[in-house]
């Protein structure tokens, strides 16, 4: 066991670095840059029961410290992912993935989860109740505690793999939400998805993106995302995967100090695709500098 | 296949009022195709700028870019080394052409067609081209295309001319072609042309190599990422209303 090894609900990760859903496709597009087997794991593109075309163009805009996206859960549907994409992925990736699943009804979440649950390549199910770019699903499930609990309970009853819930920072009572999710069987939390935002065209004054709003990500949201983890950690006993604006090994240490057992990295994959292998190396060096034998010692030290 | 690398800025010069030529070089042997693009990291900006390839050799690549906003404005000040993702996208295919090739371009969209003209000449094809610009002060690539012996016609908005109408007036609508320019121009070309052809599209991109699906477009055959399955798509494939 290396010093970067972490465990998430029985799934052993060689390091705590997990590319975040929506920035990593199904892993294949990163093979041009490095061997994806160096990762702790990665979270696949948000998958729904049926194929989705997503939102119209433009789907992307930026701000000085990051970007906004409104992809809108474009994906080929869970059947194609299981039958066509996973067999290809298994040829090049020997670990397990985190399967990010989304839906627009309780049944859709459950059906999608059941199919993912049968796949050996899936280690953890990541229940996405936080997509800001779809209407009538996504984040609308993630801001209301009774609805979120209901989705979780139904999925938990239908599957055997661990279920982590990816929360939205838009939730007005995130601590209450996370406690309720733990009480109702969540095996872990992912804190958090993107913040809702908008950019306007300077010339016309109109929204740049076709969907009008989008999810804000990148280094600019790091302090806010960090605070979500810091805020929730003392109130729960299940692992938290910290996510939001991480772009350096130092950021990972900080996120873990706030309470994260592992981290998801998103926007950085898009802006600097070769950076993650360097970060993993730097993380090992940072452990030496901090005199820790295992990076797990870092988790939650802000609260001790 | 996309390659992230640092390239040396050999030249970054103004060639028109708001158009610059950027020449980059590297040690590695490039495997570029015309119609591909380079995704350039501009210091101070979060996202890269996808810029089409105007010309290339084994170790250099020439990009022509227009100042379209803050990012490209900052790019004009760049010297030294630039972090780029090279060899992005599919590029044009030349299987449509036997003896002649028609290049239809508008504005900065003419840039990737210069690389096509170079490739066409290497393949022994006769190059015909119609390039449209707003006015004469904007004219690009006159010398480059002349050197290649292209049968080139310029048209200007200021004369009330239209690129696609010019193609029709020249009687070239049944030729096989490559096209890049403003979306409305490409759509008009798609409607006019009876020959086979390809169009190069652009949009705002997140990554430029397929990771985010930020540039996915619905085609007749289904969803495609402009950065990965494109930017070049066959005539008849594109649902133009999804780009307007």
Coordinates of C-alpha atoms in Angstrom, one line a residue:
Chain A
X1 CA 0.0 0.0 0.0
X2 CA 1.5 3.3 -1.1
X3 CA 1.2 6.4 1.0
X4 CA -1.4 7.8 -1.3
X5 CA -3.8 4.9 -1.1
X6 CA -7.3 5.7 0.1
X7 CA -10.3 3.5 0.6
X8 CA -13.9 4.5 -0.3
X9 CA -16.5 2.1 1.0
X10 CA -14.4 -1.0 0.2
X11 CA -13.0 0.3 -3.1
X12 CA -9.3 0.7 -2.8
X13 CA -7.8 3.7 -4.8
X14 CA -4.1 3.9 -5.4
X15 CA -4.4 7.7 -4.8
X16 CA -7.2 10.1 -4.0
X17 CA -7.3 11.7 -7.4
X18 CA -10.5 11.2 -9.4
X19 CA -11.4 13.1 -12.5
X20 CA -14.9 14.5 -12.1
X21 CA -17.9 13.5 -14.1
X22 CA -18.5 15.5 -17.2
X23 CA -14.9 16.5 -17.7
X24 CA -13.6 13.1 -18.5
X25 CA -16.1 11.5 -20.9
X26 CA -15.6 7.7 -20.5
X27 CA -11.9 8.1 -20.1
X28 CA -10.9 7.3 -23.7
X29 CA -10.2 10.9 -24.8
X30 CA -7.4 11.1 -22.2
X31 CA -5.4 8.1 -23.5
X32 CA -3.7 10.5 -25.9
X33 CA -2.2 12.3 -23.0
X34 CA -1.4 9.6 -20.4
X35 CA -2.1 6.1 -19.1
X36 CA -5.4 6.5 -17.2
X37 CA -4.5 3.6 -15.0
X38 CA -2.4 6.0 -12.8
X39 CA -5.7 7.5 -11.5
X40 CA -7.3 6.6 -8.2
X41 CA -10.5 6.2 -10.3
X42 CA -12.6 8.4 -12.5
X43 CA -16.2 9.4 -12.6
X44 CA -17.8 8.7 -16.0
X45 CA -20.0 11.2 -17.9
X46 CA -23.4 11.6 -16.3
X47 CA -25.5 8.8 -17.6
X48 CA -29.3 8.5 -17.9
X49 CA -31.6 5.6 -18.7
X50 CA -32.3 7.0 -22.2
X51 CA -29.9 8.7 -24.6
X52 CA -29.9 12.5 -24.3
X53 CA -28.7 15.1 -26.8
X54 CA -28.1 17.8 -24.3
X55 CA -28.4 21.5 -24.8
X56 CA -27.9 23.6 -27.9
X57 CA -24.7 25.5 -28.7
X58 CA -23.0 27.6 -27.3
X59 CA -22.7 25.4 -24.2
X60 CA -19.4 26.9 -22.9
X61 CA -18.2 30.3 -21.7
X62 CA -15.5 31.4 -19.3
X63 CA -14.5 33.8 -16.6
X64 CA -11.0 34.7 -15.5
X65 CA -10.7 31.9 -13.0
X66 CA -12.6 29.1 -14.8
X67 CA -15.6 28.3 -17.0
X68 CA -19.3 27.8 -17.2
X69 CA -20.9 24.8 -19.0
X70 CA -24.4 23.9 -19.9
X71 CA -23.9 20.6 -21.7
X72 CA -27.1 19.3 -20.3
X73 CA -26.3 15.6 -19.6
X74 CA -25.6 14.6 -23.2
X75 CA -25.0 10.9 -23.1
X76 CA -25.7 7.8 -25.1
X77 CA -27.9 6.2 -22.4
X78 CA -27.0 3.5 -19.9
X79 CA -27.6 0.6 -22.3
X80 CA -25.0 1.8 -24.8
X81 CA -22.6 2.7 -21.9
X82 CA -22.9 -0.8 -20.5
X83 CA -22.9 -2.7 -23.8
X84 CA -20.6 -0.7 -26.0
X85 CA -18.5 1.7 -24.0
X86 CA -17.5 -0.4 -21.0
X87 CA -16.2 -3.4 -23.1
X88 CA -13.9 -0.9 -24.9
X89 CA -12.9 0.8 -21.7
X90 CA -12.0 -2.5 -20.1
X91 CA -9.4 -3.1 -22.8
X92 CA -7.4 -0.1 -21.6
X93 CA -8.5 0.6 -18.0
X94 CA -8.0 -2.1 -15.4
X95 CA -9.5 -0.3 -12.4
X96 CA -13.0 0.5 -11.4
X97 CA -14.9 3.7 -12.3
X98 CA -17.4 5.8 -10.4
X99 CA -20.7 5.7 -12.4
X100 CA -22.4 9.0 -12.3
X101 CA -26.1 8.5 -12.9
X102 CA -28.9 11.0 -13.4
X103 CA -32.6 11.0 -14.0
X104 CA -35.8 12.9 -14.4
X105 CA -38.0 10.6 -12.3
X106 CA -37.5 8.2 -9.3
X107 CA -37.9 5.2 -11.7
X108 CA -35.4 6.5 -14.1
X109 CA -32.7 6.8 -11.4
X110 CA -33.6 3.3 -10.2
X111 CA -33.5 1.6 -13.6
X112 CA -30.2 3.3 -14.5
X113 CA -28.7 2.3 -11.2
X114 CA -29.7 -1.3 -11.5
X115 CA -28.0 -1.6 -14.9
X116 CA -24.8 0.0 -13.6
X117 CA -24.9 -2.1 -10.5
X118 CA -24.4 -5.3 -12.6
X119 CA -21.2 -4.0 -14.2
X120 CA -17.9 -5.2 -12.7
X121 CA -16.1 -2.1 -13.9
X122 CA -18.3 0.1 -11.6
X123 CA -17.0 0.5 -8.1
X124 CA -19.3 3.1 -6.8
X125 CA -22.6 4.6 -8.0
X126 CA -22.6 8.4 -7.9
X127 CA -26.1 9.6 -7.7
X128 CA -26.2 13.0 -9.4
X129 CA -28.9 15.1 -7.9
X130 CA -27.1 18.3 -8.8
X131 CA -26.9 18.9 -12.5
X132 CA -27.7 22.6 -12.9
X133 CA -28.3 22.3 -16.7
X134 CA -31.4 20.3 -17.0
X135 CA -34.9 21.2 -16.1
X136 CA -37.3 19.0 -14.1
X137 CA -34.4 16.8 -13.0
X138 CA -30.9 17.2 -11.7
X139 CA -30.6 19.9 -9.1
X140 CA -34.3 20.1 -8.6
X141 CA -33.9 16.7 -6.8
X142 CA -30.9 18.1 -4.9
X143 CA -32.3 21.1 -3.2
X144 CA -35.3 19.4 -1.6
X145 CA -34.4 17.1 1.3
X146 CA -37.5 14.8 1.1
X147 CA -37.1 14.3 -2.6
X148 CA -33.4 13.6 -2.4
X149 CA -33.9 11.1 0.4
X150 CA -36.6 9.4 -1.7
X151 CA -34.3 9.0 -4.7
X152 CA -31.6 7.6 -2.5
X153 CA -33.8 5.2 -0.7
X154 CA -35.3 3.8 -3.9
X155 CA -31.9 3.4 -5.5
X156 CA -30.3 1.8 -2.3
X157 CA -33.1 -0.8 -2.2
X158 CA -32.3 -1.7 -5.8
X159 CA -28.5 -2.0 -5.8
X160 CA -25.7 -3.7 -3.9
X161 CA -22.8 -1.3 -4.8
X162 CA -22.0 1.7 -2.6
X163 CA -24.0 4.8 -3.4
X164 CA -22.5 8.2 -3.1
X165 CA -24.7 11.3 -3.6
X166 CA -23.3 14.2 -5.5
X167 CA -24.9 17.3 -4.0
X168 CA -25.5 20.7 -5.3
X169 CA -24.0 23.8 -3.6
X170 CA -27.3 25.5 -4.3
X171 CA -29.0 23.4 -1.6
X172 CA -30.1 26.0 1.0
X173 CA -29.5 23.5 3.9
X174 CA -26.5 21.4 2.8
X175 CA -25.7 20.2 6.3
X176 CA -29.3 19.1 6.8
X177 CA -29.3 17.5 3.4
X178 CA -26.1 15.5 4.0
X179 CA -27.2 14.4 7.4
X180 CA -30.5 13.2 6.0
X181 CA -28.7 11.3 3.2
X182 CA -26.5 9.6 5.7
X183 CA -29.4 8.6 7.9
X184 CA -31.1 7.1 4.8
X185 CA -28.2 4.9 3.7
X186 CA -25.9 7.0 1.6
X187 CA -22.4 5.4 1.6
X188 CA -20.7 8.7 0.8
X189 CA -21.1 12.2 -0.4
X190 CA -19.6 14.2 -3.3
X191 CA -19.4 17.9 -2.3
X192 CA -20.1 19.5 -4.6
X193 CA -21.3 20.0 -8.1
X194 CA -21.0 23.3 -10.0
X195 CA -22.5 26.6 -8.9
X196 CA -25.2 28.2 -11.0
X197 CA -24.0 31.2 -13.1
X198 CA -24.5 33.2 -16.2
X199 CA -22.4 35.3 -18.6
X200 CA -23.7 38.0 -20.9
X201 CA -22.3 39.1 -24.2
X202 CA -20.7 42.5 -23.7
X203 CA -21.8 43.8 -27.0
X204 CA -25.4 42.6 -27.1
X205 CA -26.1 42.2 -23.4
X206 CA -27.7 38.8 -24.0
X207 CA -26.7 35.5 -22.4
X208 CA -23.8 33.8 -24.2
X209 CA -25.0 30.3 -23.7
X210 CA -28.1 28.9 -25.4
X211 CA -29.3 27.5 -22.1
X212 CA -28.8 31.0 -20.5
X213 CA -27.4 29.6 -17.3
X214 CA -24.6 27.1 -16.7
X215 CA -22.5 25.5 -14.0
X216 CA -19.6 27.6 -12.8
X217 CA -16.4 25.6 -12.2
X218 CA -12.6 26.1 -12.1
X219 CA -10.1 27.6 -9.6
X220 CA -12.4 30.6 -8.9
X221 CA -14.9 28.4 -6.9
X222 CA -12.3 26.5 -4.8
X223 CA -12.8 28.5 -1.6
X224 CA -16.5 28.0 -1.7
X225 CA -16.3 24.3 -2.6
X226 CA -13.8 23.9 0.2
X227 CA -16.1 25.5 2.7
X228 CA -18.9 23.1 1.8
X229 CA -16.7 20.2 2.8
X230 CA -15.5 22.0 5.9
X231 CA -19.0 22.8 6.9
X232 CA -20.4 19.3 6.4
X233 CA -17.5 17.1 7.7
X234 CA -18.2 17.5 11.4
X235 CA -21.8 16.4 10.9
X236 CA -21.4 13.2 9.0
X237 CA -19.5 9.9 9.4
X238 CA -19.5 8.8 5.8
X239 CA -16.6 9.6 3.4
X240 CA -16.8 12.9 1.5
X241 CA -15.2 13.3 -1.9
X242 CA -14.3 17.0 -2.2
X243 CA -14.9 18.6 -5.5
X244 CA -14.7 22.2 -6.9
X245 CA -11.9 24.2 -8.4
X246 CA -9.0 21.9 -7.4
X247 CA -6.0 22.6 -9.6
X248 CA -2.8 21.8 -7.6
X249 CA -1.5 19.2 -5.2
X250 CA -1.7 21.8 -2.5
X251 CA -5.4 22.2 -3.2
X252 CA -5.9 18.5 -2.7
X253 CA -4.2 18.7 0.7
X254 CA -6.3 21.6 1.6
X255 CA -9.5 19.9 0.5
X256 CA -8.6 16.8 2.5
X257 CA -7.7 18.8 5.5
X258 CA -11.2 20.2 5.4
X259 CA -12.6 16.7 5.5
X260 CA -12.4 15.0 2.1
X261 CA -11.3 11.4 1.9
X262 CA -10.6 11.8 -1.8
X263 CA -11.1 14.5 -4.4
X264 CA -12.6 15.0 -7.8
X265 CA -10.9 17.2 -10.3
X266 CA -12.9 18.7 -13.1
X267 CA -12.1 21.8 -15.1
X268 CA -8.3 21.2 -14.9
X269 CA -8.7 18.2 -17.1
X270 CA -10.1 20.4 -19.9
X271 CA -7.6 23.3 -19.6
X272 CA -4.4 21.3 -18.9
X273 CA -5.0 17.6 -19.8
X274 CA -1.5 16.5 -18.9
X275 CA -1.5 18.1 -15.5
X276 CA -3.0 15.3 -13.4
X277 CA 0.0 12.8 -13.6
X278 CA 2.2 15.7 -12.3
X279 CA -0.2 16.4 -9.5
X280 CA -0.1 12.8 -8.4
X281 CA 3.7 12.9 -8.2
X282 CA 3.6 16.2 -6.4
X283 CA 1.1 14.8 -3.9
X284 CA 3.5 12.1 -2.9
X285 CA 6.2 14.6 -2.4
X286 CA 3.9 16.8 -0.3
X287 CA 3.2 13.8 2.0
X288 CA 6.9 13.6 2.6
X289 CA 7.1 17.3 3.3
X290 CA 4.2 17.0 5.8
X291 CA 5.7 13.9 7.4
X292 CA 2.7 11.7 6.9
X293 CA 3.0 8.0 6.2
X294 CA -0.5 7.8 4.7
X295 CA -2.4 10.6 3.1
X296 CA -5.5 9.5 5.0
X297 CA -4.0 11.2 8.0
X298 CA -4.7 14.5 6.3
X299 CA -8.4 14.0 6.2
X300 CA -10.3 16.3 8.5
X301 CA -7.2 17.7 10.3
X302 CA -8.7 21.2 10.1
X303 CA -11.2 20.0 12.7
X304 CA -8.8 18.4 15.2
Chain B
X1 CA -4.1 12.7 -32.3
X2 CA -3.9 15.6 -29.9
X3 CA -0.5 16.4 -28.3
X4 CA -0.1 18.9 -25.5
X5 CA 3.3 20.6 -25.8
X6 CA 5.2 23.9 -25.5
X7 CA 6.1 25.5 -28.8
X8 CA 8.4 28.4 -29.5
X9 CA 6.8 31.6 -30.8
X10 CA 8.9 32.3 -34.0
X11 CA 6.6 35.1 -35.2
X12 CA 3.5 36.9 -33.9
X13 CA 2.9 39.8 -36.2
X14 CA 0.0 42.0 -37.3
X15 CA -0.8 41.3 -41.0
X16 CA -4.1 43.3 -41.1
X17 CA -5.8 45.8 -38.8
X18 CA -7.1 43.0 -36.5
X19 CA -5.5 39.9 -38.0
X20 CA -2.2 38.3 -36.8
X21 CA 0.1 35.6 -38.1
X22 CA 1.5 33.3 -35.4
X23 CA 4.3 30.9 -36.3
X24 CA 5.2 28.2 -33.7
X25 CA 8.0 25.7 -33.8
X26 CA 8.8 22.5 -31.9
X27 CA 11.4 19.7 -31.8
X28 CA 9.0 17.0 -32.5
X29 CA 7.9 15.9 -36.0
X30 CA 4.4 17.2 -36.4
X31 CA 1.7 15.0 -37.9
X32 CA -0.7 17.8 -38.9
X33 CA -3.4 17.6 -41.5
X34 CA -5.0 20.6 -43.1
X35 CA -8.3 21.4 -41.5
X36 CA -7.0 20.5 -38.0
X37 CA -6.6 23.2 -35.3
X38 CA -4.3 24.1 -32.5
X39 CA -5.8 24.9 -29.1
X40 CA -3.7 27.7 -27.7
X41 CA -3.3 28.5 -24.0
X42 CA -3.4 32.3 -23.6
X43 CA -1.8 33.4 -20.4
X44 CA -4.5 35.0 -18.2
X45 CA -7.4 33.1 -19.7
X46 CA -9.0 30.0 -18.4
X47 CA -9.9 28.3 -21.6
X48 CA -7.7 27.7 -24.7
X49 CA -8.4 29.4 -28.0
X50 CA -8.9 27.0 -30.9
X51 CA -7.2 28.3 -34.0
X52 CA -7.1 26.7 -37.4
X53 CA -3.9 25.8 -39.2
X54 CA -2.9 28.0 -42.2
X55 CA 0.3 26.2 -43.1
X56 CA 2.7 23.7 -41.6
X57 CA 6.0 21.9 -42.0
X58 CA 7.5 19.0 -40.1
X59 CA 8.4 21.3 -37.2
X60 CA 6.5 24.5 -37.7
X61 CA 2.9 25.5 -37.7
X62 CA 1.4 28.8 -38.9
X63 CA -1.8 30.1 -37.5
X64 CA -3.8 33.1 -38.6
X65 CA -6.1 34.7 -36.0
X66 CA -8.4 37.6 -35.8
X67 CA -8.8 39.6 -32.6
X68 CA -12.3 38.5 -31.6
X69 CA -12.2 39.2 -27.9
X70 CA -10.0 39.5 -24.9
X71 CA -8.3 36.2 -25.3
X72 CA -7.1 36.8 -28.9
X73 CA -6.2 40.3 -27.9
X74 CA -3.9 38.9 -25.1
X75 CA -2.5 36.4 -27.6
X76 CA -1.1 39.3 -29.7
X77 CA 1.3 40.1 -26.9
X78 CA 2.6 36.5 -26.5
X79 CA 6.3 35.8 -27.1
X80 CA 8.6 33.0 -26.0
X81 CA 6.9 29.7 -25.5
X82 CA 3.2 28.8 -25.7
X83 CA 1.4 25.8 -24.2
X84 CA -0.7 24.3 -27.0
X85 CA -2.6 21.2 -27.8
X86 CA -1.5 20.4 -31.3
X87 CA -3.1 18.3 -34.0
X88 CA -6.7 18.7 -32.8
X89 CA -9.7 17.5 -34.8
X90 CA -10.2 15.4 -37.9
X91 CA -9.1 17.7 -40.8
X92 CA -10.2 17.7 -44.4
X93 CA -10.1 14.6 -46.5
X94 CA -9.0 14.7 -50.1
X95 CA -10.7 11.6 -51.4
X96 CA -13.3 13.8 -53.2
X97 CA -10.8 15.3 -55.6
X98 CA -9.4 13.9 -58.8
X99 CA -8.2 16.9 -60.9
X100 CA -9.7 20.1 -59.5
X101 CA -10.5 21.4 -56.1
X102 CA -12.7 24.4 -55.2
X103 CA -12.1 26.3 -52.0
X104 CA -14.9 28.6 -50.8
X105 CA -13.9 30.8 -47.9
X106 CA -15.1 33.9 -46.0
X107 CA -13.2 36.2 -43.7
X108 CA -10.8 34.5 -41.2
X109 CA -12.4 31.2 -42.4
X110 CA -10.1 31.4 -45.4
X111 CA -7.1 30.6 -43.1
X112 CA -7.5 26.8 -43.1
X113 CA -8.1 26.8 -46.9
X114 CA -4.6 28.0 -47.5
X115 CA -3.3 24.8 -46.0
X116 CA -5.7 22.9 -48.3
X117 CA -4.4 24.8 -51.3
X118 CA -0.9 23.7 -50.4
X119 CA -1.9 20.1 -49.9
X120 CA -3.9 20.2 -53.2
X121 CA -0.9 21.4 -55.1
X122 CA 1.3 18.6 -53.6
X123 CA -1.3 16.2 -54.9
X124 CA -1.3 17.7 -58.4
X125 CA -4.7 19.2 -58.2
X126 CA -5.6 22.5 -59.9
X127 CA -6.8 25.0 -57.2
X128 CA -9.9 27.2 -57.8
X129 CA -11.0 29.5 -55.0
X130 CA -13.5 32.2 -54.1
X131 CA -12.6 34.2 -51.0
X132 CA -14.9 36.8 -49.6
X133 CA -14.1 39.7 -47.3
X134 CA -15.9 42.7 -45.9
X135 CA -13.7 45.2 -47.7
X136 CA -10.4 45.4 -49.6
X137 CA -8.4 46.3 -46.4
X138 CA -9.3 42.9 -45.0
X139 CA -7.9 40.8 -47.9
X140 CA -5.9 37.9 -46.8
X141 CA -3.5 35.3 -48.4
X142 CA -3.2 37.0 -51.9
X143 CA 0.5 36.2 -52.1
X144 CA 0.3 32.7 -50.7
X145 CA -2.5 31.7 -53.1
X146 CA -0.7 33.3 -56.1
X147 CA 2.5 31.3 -55.4
X148 CA 0.4 28.2 -55.4
X149 CA -1.0 29.1 -58.9
X150 CA -4.5 29.2 -57.6
X151 CA -7.3 30.5 -59.9
X152 CA -8.5 32.8 -57.1
X153 CA -11.4 35.3 -57.1
X154 CA -11.9 37.8 -54.3
X155 CA -15.3 39.2 -53.6
X156 CA -16.1 42.1 -51.2
X157 CA -19.2 43.0 -49.2
X158 CA -18.4 46.7 -49.9
X159 CA -19.1 46.0 -53.6
X160 CA -22.4 44.3 -52.8
X161 CA -20.9 41.0 -53.8
X162 CA -21.5 37.6 -52.3
X163 CA -19.1 34.7 -52.1
X164 CA -21.6 32.0 -52.9
X165 CA -23.3 33.9 -55.7
X166 CA -19.9 34.3 -57.2
X167 CA -19.4 30.6 -57.2
X168 CA -22.6 30.2 -59.1
X169 CA -21.8 33.0 -61.5
X170 CA -18.5 31.3 -62.3
X171 CA -20.5 28.1 -63.0
X172 CA -18.6 26.1 -60.3
X173 CA -21.5 24.8 -58.3
X174 CA -21.1 21.3 -59.6
X175 CA -17.4 21.1 -58.5
X176 CA -16.3 19.2 -55.4
X177 CA -15.2 21.7 -52.7
X178 CA -14.0 22.5 -49.2
X179 CA -15.6 25.4 -47.4
X180 CA -15.0 27.5 -44.3
X181 CA -16.4 30.9 -43.3
X182 CA -19.3 32.5 -41.5
X183 CA -22.2 30.0 -40.8
X184 CA -24.6 31.9 -43.1
X185 CA -22.2 31.7 -45.9
X186 CA -21.6 28.0 -45.4
X187 CA -25.3 27.3 -45.2
X188 CA -25.8 29.1 -48.5
X189 CA -23.0 27.1 -50.1
X190 CA -24.5 23.9 -48.8
X191 CA -27.8 24.9 -50.5
X192 CA -26.2 26.0 -53.8
X193 CA -23.5 23.3 -54.4
X194 CA -24.4 20.2 -56.3
X195 CA -20.9 18.8 -56.0
X196 CA -19.6 16.9 -53.0
X197 CA -17.8 18.8 -50.3
X198 CA -16.8 19.4 -46.7
X199 CA -17.4 22.3 -44.3
X200 CA -15.2 23.3 -41.3
X201 CA -17.2 24.5 -38.3
X202 CA -16.3 26.5 -35.2
X203 CA -17.9 27.1 -31.8
X204 CA -16.9 27.9 -28.3
X205 CA -15.0 24.8 -26.9
X206 CA -14.2 23.7 -23.4
X207 CA -11.3 21.4 -24.0
X208 CA -10.8 20.9 -27.8
X209 CA -10.1 17.1 -27.6
X210 CA -13.4 15.5 -26.7
X211 CA -13.4 15.5 -22.9
X212 CA -16.3 17.8 -22.1
X213 CA -18.8 17.5 -25.0
X214 CA -19.0 21.3 -24.7
X215 CA -19.1 21.6 -28.5
X216 CA -21.4 18.7 -29.4
X217 CA -23.7 19.4 -32.3
X218 CA -26.7 17.4 -33.6
X219 CA -26.0 16.3 -37.1
X220 CA -28.4 14.3 -39.4
X221 CA -26.6 11.1 -38.3
X222 CA -26.6 12.0 -34.6
X223 CA -24.5 13.9 -32.1
X224 CA -20.9 14.8 -32.9
X225 CA -18.2 16.8 -31.1
X226 CA -17.0 19.6 -33.3
X227 CA -13.5 19.3 -31.7
X228 CA -13.1 15.6 -32.1
X229 CA -15.3 14.1 -34.9
X230 CA -15.0 17.5 -36.6
X231 CA -14.4 20.4 -37.1
X232 CA -14.8 19.1 -40.7
X233 CA -18.1 17.5 -41.7
X234 CA -19.4 16.3 -45.0
X235 CA -22.0 18.2 -47.0
X236 CA -25.5 17.0 -46.3
X237 CA -24.6 16.1 -42.7
X238 CA -25.0 19.5 -41.0
X239 CA -28.3 20.8 -39.6
X240 CA -27.4 24.5 -40.0
X241 CA -30.3 25.7 -37.8
X242 CA -28.4 24.1 -34.8
X243 CA -25.5 26.6 -35.4
X244 CA -27.5 29.8 -35.9

